[in-house]
Coordinates of N, CA and C in Angstrom, one line a residue:
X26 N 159.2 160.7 69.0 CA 158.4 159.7 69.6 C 157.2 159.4 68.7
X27 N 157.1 158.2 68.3 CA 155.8 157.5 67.6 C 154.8 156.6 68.6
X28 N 153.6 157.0 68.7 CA 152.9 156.0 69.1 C 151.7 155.6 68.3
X29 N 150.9 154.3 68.1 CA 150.0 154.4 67.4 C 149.7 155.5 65.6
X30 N 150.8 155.5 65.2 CA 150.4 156.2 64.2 C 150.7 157.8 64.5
X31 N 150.9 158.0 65.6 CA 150.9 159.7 66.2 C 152.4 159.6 65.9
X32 N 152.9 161.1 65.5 CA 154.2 161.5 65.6 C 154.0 162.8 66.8
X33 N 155.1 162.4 68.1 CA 154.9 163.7 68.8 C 156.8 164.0 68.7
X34 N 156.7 165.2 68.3 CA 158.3 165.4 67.9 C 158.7 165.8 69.7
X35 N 160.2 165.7 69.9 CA 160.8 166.0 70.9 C 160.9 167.4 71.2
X36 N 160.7 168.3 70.0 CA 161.3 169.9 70.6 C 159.6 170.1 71.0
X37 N 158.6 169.3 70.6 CA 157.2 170.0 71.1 C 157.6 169.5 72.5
X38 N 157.5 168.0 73.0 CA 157.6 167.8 74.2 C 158.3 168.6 75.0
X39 N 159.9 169.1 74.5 CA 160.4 170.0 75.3 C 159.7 171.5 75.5
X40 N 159.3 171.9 74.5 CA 158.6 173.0 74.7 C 157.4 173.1 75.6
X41 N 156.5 172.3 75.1 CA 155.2 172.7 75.3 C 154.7 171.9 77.1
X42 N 155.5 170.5 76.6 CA 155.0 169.5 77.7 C 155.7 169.8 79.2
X43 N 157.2 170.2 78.9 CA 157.6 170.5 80.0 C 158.0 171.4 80.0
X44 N 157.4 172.5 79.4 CA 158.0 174.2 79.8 C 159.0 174.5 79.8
X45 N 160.1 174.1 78.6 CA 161.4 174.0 78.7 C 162.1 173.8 79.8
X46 N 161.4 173.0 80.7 CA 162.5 172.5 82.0 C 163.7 171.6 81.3
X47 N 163.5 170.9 80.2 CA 164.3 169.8 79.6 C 164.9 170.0 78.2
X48 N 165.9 170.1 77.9 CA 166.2 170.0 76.4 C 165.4 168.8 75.9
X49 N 165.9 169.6 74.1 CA 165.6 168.1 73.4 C 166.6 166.7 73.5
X50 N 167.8 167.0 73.5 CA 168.9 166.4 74.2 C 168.5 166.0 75.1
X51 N 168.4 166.5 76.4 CA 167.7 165.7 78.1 C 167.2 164.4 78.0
X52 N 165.3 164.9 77.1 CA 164.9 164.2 76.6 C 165.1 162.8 76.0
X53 N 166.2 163.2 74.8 CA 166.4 161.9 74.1 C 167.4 161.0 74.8
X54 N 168.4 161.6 75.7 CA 169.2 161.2 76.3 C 168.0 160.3 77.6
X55 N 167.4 160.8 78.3 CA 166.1 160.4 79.6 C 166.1 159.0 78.6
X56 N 165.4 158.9 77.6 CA 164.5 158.0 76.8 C 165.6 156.7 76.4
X57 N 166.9 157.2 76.1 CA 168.0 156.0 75.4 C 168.4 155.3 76.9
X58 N 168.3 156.2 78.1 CA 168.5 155.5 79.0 C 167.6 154.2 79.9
X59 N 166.2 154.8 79.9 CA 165.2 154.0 80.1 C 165.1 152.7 78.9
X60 N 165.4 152.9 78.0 CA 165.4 152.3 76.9 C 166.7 151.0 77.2
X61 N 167.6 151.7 77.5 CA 168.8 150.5 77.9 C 168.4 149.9 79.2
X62 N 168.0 150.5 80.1 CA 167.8 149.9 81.6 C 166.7 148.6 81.3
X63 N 165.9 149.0 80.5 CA 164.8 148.2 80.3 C 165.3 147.0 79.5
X64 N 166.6 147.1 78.8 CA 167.0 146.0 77.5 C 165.9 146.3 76.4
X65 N 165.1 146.9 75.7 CA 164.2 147.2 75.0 C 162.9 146.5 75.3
X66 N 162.7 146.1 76.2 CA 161.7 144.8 76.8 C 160.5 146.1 76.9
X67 N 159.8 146.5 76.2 CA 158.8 147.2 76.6 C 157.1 146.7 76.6
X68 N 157.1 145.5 76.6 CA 155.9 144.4 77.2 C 156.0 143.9 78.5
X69 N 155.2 143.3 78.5 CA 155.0 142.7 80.0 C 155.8 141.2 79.9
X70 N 155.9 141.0 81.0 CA 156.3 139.7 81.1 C 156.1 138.8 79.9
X71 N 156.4 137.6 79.4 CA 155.7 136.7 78.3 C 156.0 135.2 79.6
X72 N 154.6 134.2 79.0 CA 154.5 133.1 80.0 C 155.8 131.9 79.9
X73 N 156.7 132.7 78.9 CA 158.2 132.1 79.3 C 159.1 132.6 79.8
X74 N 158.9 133.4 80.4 CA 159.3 134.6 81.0 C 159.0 134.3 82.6
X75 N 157.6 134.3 82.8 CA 157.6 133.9 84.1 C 157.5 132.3 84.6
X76 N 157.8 131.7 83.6 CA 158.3 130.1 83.6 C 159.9 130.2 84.6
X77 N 160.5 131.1 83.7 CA 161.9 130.9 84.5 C 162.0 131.8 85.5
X78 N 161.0 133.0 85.9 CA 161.3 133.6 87.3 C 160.5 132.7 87.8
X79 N 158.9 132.1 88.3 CA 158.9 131.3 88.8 C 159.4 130.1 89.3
X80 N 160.5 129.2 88.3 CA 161.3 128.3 89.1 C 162.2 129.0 89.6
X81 N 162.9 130.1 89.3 CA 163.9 130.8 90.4 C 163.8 131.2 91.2
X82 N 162.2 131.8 91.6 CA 161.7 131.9 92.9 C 161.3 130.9 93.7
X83 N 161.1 129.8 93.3 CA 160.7 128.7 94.3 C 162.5 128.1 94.4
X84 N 163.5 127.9 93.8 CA 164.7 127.6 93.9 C 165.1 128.2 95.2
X85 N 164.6 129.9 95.3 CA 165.2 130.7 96.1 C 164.2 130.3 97.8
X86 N 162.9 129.6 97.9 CA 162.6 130.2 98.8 C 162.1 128.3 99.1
X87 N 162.5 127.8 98.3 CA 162.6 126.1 98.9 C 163.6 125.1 99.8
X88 N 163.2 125.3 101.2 CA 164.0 125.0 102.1 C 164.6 123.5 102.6
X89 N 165.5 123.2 101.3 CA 165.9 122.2 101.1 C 167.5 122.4 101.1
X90 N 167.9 121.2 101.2 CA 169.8 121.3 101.0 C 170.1 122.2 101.7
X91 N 169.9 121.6 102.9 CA 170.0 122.8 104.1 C 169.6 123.7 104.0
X92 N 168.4 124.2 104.1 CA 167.9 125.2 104.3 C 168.0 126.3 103.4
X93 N 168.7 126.0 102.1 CA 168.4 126.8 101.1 C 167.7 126.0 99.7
X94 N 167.4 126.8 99.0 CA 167.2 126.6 97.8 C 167.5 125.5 96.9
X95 N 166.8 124.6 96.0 CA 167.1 123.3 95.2 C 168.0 124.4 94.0
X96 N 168.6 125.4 94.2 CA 169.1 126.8 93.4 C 169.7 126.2 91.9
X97 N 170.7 125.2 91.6 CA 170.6 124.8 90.2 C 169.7 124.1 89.9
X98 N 168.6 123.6 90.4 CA 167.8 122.6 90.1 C 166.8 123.2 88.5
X99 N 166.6 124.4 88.9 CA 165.6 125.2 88.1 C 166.0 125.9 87.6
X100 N 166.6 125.7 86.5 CA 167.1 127.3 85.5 C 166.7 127.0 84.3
X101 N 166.3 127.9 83.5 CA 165.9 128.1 82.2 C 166.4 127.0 81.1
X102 N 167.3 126.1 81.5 CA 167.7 125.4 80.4 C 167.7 123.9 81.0
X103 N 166.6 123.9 82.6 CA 166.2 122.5 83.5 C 165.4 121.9 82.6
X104 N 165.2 120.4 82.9 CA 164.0 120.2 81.6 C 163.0 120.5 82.5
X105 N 162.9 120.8 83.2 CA 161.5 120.8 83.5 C 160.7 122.8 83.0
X106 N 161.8 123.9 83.0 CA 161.5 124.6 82.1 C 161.1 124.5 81.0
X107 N 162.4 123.6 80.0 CA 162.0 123.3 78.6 C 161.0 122.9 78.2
X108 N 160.4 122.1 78.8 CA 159.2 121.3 78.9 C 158.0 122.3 79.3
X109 N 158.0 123.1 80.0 CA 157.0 123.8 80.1 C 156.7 125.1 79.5
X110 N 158.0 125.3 78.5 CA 158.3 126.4 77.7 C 157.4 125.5 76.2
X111 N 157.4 124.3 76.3 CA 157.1 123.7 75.1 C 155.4 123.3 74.8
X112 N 154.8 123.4 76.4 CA 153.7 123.2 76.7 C 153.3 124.7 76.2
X113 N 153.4 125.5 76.7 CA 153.2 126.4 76.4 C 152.8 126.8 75.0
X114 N 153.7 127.0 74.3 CA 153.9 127.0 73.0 C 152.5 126.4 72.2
X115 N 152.1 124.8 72.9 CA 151.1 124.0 71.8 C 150.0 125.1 72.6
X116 N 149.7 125.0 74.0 CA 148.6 125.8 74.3 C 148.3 127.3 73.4
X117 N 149.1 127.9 73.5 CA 149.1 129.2 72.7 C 148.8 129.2 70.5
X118 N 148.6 127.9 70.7 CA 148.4 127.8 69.1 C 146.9 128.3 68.7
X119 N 145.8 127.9 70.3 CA 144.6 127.8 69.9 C 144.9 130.0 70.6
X120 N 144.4 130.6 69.8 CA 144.7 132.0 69.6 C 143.4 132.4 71.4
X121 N 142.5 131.9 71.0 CA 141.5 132.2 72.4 C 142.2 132.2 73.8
X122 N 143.2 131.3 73.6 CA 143.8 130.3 75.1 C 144.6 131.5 75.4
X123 N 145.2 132.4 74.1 CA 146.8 133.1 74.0 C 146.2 134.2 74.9
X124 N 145.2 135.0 73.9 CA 144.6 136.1 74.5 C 144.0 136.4 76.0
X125 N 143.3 135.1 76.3 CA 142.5 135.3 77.6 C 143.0 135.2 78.8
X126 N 144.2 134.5 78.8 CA 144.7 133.9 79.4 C 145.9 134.8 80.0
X127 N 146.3 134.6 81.5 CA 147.3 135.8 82.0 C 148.3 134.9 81.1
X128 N 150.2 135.6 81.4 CA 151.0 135.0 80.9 C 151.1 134.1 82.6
X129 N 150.8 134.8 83.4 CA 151.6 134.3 84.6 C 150.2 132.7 84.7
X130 N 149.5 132.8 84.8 CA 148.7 131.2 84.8 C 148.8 130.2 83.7
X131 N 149.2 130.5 82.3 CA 149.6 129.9 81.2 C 151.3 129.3 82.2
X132 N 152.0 130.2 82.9 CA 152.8 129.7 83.3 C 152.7 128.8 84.3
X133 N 151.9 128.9 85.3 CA 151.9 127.9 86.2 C 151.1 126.8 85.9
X134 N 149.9 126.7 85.3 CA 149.5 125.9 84.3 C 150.3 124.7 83.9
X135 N 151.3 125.7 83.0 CA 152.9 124.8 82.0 C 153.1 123.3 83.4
X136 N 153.6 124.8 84.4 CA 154.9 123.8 85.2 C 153.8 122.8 85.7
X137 N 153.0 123.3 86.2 CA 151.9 122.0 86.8 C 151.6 120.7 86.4
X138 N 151.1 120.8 85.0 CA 150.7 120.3 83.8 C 152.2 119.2 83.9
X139 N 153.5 119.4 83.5 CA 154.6 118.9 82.9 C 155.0 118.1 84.5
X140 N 155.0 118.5 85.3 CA 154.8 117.7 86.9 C 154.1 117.2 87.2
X141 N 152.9 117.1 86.4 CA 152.0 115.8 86.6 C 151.8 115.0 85.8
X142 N 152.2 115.2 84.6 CA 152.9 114.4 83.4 C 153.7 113.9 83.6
X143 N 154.8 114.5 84.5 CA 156.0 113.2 84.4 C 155.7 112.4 86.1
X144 N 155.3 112.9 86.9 CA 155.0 112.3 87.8 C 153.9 110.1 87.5
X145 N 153.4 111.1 86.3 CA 152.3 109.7 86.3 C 153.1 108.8 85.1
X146 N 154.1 109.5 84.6 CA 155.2 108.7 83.3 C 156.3 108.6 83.5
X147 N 156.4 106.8 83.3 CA 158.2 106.9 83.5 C 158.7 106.7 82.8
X148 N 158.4 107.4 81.4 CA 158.9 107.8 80.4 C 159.7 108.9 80.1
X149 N 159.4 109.8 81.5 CA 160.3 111.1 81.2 C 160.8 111.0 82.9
X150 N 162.4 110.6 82.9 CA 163.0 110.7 84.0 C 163.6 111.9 84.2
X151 N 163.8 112.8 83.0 CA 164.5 113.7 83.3 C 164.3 115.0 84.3
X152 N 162.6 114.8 84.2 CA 161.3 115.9 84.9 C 161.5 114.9 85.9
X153 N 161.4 113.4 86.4 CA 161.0 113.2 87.5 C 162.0 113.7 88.6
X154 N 163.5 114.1 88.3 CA 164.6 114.3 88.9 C 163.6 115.6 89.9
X155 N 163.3 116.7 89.0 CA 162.5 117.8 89.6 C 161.0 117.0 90.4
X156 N 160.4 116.7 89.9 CA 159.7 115.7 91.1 C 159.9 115.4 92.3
X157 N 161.0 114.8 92.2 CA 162.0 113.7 93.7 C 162.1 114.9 94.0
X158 N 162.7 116.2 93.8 CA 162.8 117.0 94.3 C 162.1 117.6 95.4
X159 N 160.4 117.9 94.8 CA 159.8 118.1 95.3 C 159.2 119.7 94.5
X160 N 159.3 119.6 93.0 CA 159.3 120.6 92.6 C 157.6 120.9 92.1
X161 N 157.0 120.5 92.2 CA 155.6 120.1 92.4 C 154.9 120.9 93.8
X162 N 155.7 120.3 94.9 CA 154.9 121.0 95.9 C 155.7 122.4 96.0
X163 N 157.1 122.9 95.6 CA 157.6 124.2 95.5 C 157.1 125.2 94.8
X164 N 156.1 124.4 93.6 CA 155.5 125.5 92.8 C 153.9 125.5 93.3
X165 N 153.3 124.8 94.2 CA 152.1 124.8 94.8 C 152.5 126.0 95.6
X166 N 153.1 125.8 96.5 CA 153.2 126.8 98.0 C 154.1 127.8 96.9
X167 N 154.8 128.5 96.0 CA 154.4 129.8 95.4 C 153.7 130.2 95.5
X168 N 152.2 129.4 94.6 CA 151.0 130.1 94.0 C 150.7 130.4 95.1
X169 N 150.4 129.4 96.4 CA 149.6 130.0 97.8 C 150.1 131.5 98.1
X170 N 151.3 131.3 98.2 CA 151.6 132.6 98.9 C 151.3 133.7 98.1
X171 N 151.6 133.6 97.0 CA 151.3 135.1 96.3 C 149.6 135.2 96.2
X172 N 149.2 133.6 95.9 CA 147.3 134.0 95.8 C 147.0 135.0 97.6
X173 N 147.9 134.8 98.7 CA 147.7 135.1 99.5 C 147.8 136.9 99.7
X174 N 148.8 137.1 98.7 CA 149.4 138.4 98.8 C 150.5 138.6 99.8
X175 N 151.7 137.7 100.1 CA 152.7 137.9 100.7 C 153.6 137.5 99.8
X176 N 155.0 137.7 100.3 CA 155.9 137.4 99.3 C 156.9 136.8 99.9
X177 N 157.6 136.1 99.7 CA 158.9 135.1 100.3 C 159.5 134.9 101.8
X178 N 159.5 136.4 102.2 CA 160.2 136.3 103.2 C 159.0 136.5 104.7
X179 N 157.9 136.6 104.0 CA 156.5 135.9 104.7 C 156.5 134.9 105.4
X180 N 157.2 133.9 104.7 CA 157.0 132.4 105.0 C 158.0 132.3 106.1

C-alpha cells in the first residue's frame, strides 16, 4: 500500500495493524475486491458524473407519461447532457471556478445554464425537445427536494 509518498507494506498491516486476525493474502485479496466493486473510481463523483445521475434521477421521479418517468428522455448521450457536459468543460478552464466549486453545483449550474439557453434560442431544437418536456422544472424540483433533505420517494 502507497499513500502520499508512504510505503506501508501488507505483512506490517497484517501483523501489527490487525494482530494477525488477517493474512497478507486476506488483505490483498479484501483490497482487489473493493478495488473491483468500486471499478477503480477512488474520487468522488466528477460534475459529469453527477450530470448524468442527476438527469436519471429526475427521469426516475418525473411524473409524466403516465405517471412515470420522461426515463429515455435523459441519458448520458441526450443533448441536453452533452451540452452540459460541454458547459462544463469551458467553466472549468478558469482553474478558481474548478477548485471552489462543488462538482454537484457546477452540475446543476451546467443543466440550468443549457435550459435556459435553449429555452431563450431557437437555434438549438434539440435541448428544446427536453424543455417541452419540462426538463427545466424536473431539474428545479430535484434541487428543492434534496436542498430540503428528503429524497424521491418524499414527494
Amino acid at each position: 500500500m502507497c499513500r502520499g509518498g508512504v510505503h506501508v507494506d501488507a505483512d506490517f498491516v497484517s501483523r501489527e495493524v490487525c494482530r494477525g486476525q488477517y493474512t497478507t493474502t486476506e488483505l490483498n485479496d479484501a483490497e482487489s475486491e473493493i478495488l473491483r466493486i468500486l471499478e477503480w473510481r477512488l474520487n468522488g463523483p466528477s460534475p459529469h458524473e453527477f450530470v448524468d445521475g442527476m438527469l436519471s434521477s429526475i427521469a426516475t421521479m418525473s411524473p409524466r407519461e403516465g405517471g412515470g418517468g420522461s426515463a429515455g428522455a435523459y441519458t448520458s448521450s441526450s443533448p441536453l447532457s452533452i451540452r452540459s457536459k460541454a458547459w462544463i468543460e469551458d467553466v472549468i478552464l478558469d482553474y478558481d471556478s474548478a477548485i471552489t466549486t462543488l462538482p454537484s453545483t457546477l452540475a446543476c449550474d451546467a443543466i440550468l445554464s443549457v435550459l435556459n439557453e435553449s429555452s431563450m434560442s431557437s437555434m438549438s431544437n434539440d435541448v428544446d425537445v427536453d424543455v417541452r418536456n419540462g426538463a427545466s422544472e424536473d431539474c428545479l424540483s430535484w434541487m428543492m427536494i434534496r436542498a430540503m433533505g428528503m429524497d424521491d420517494t418524499d414527494v
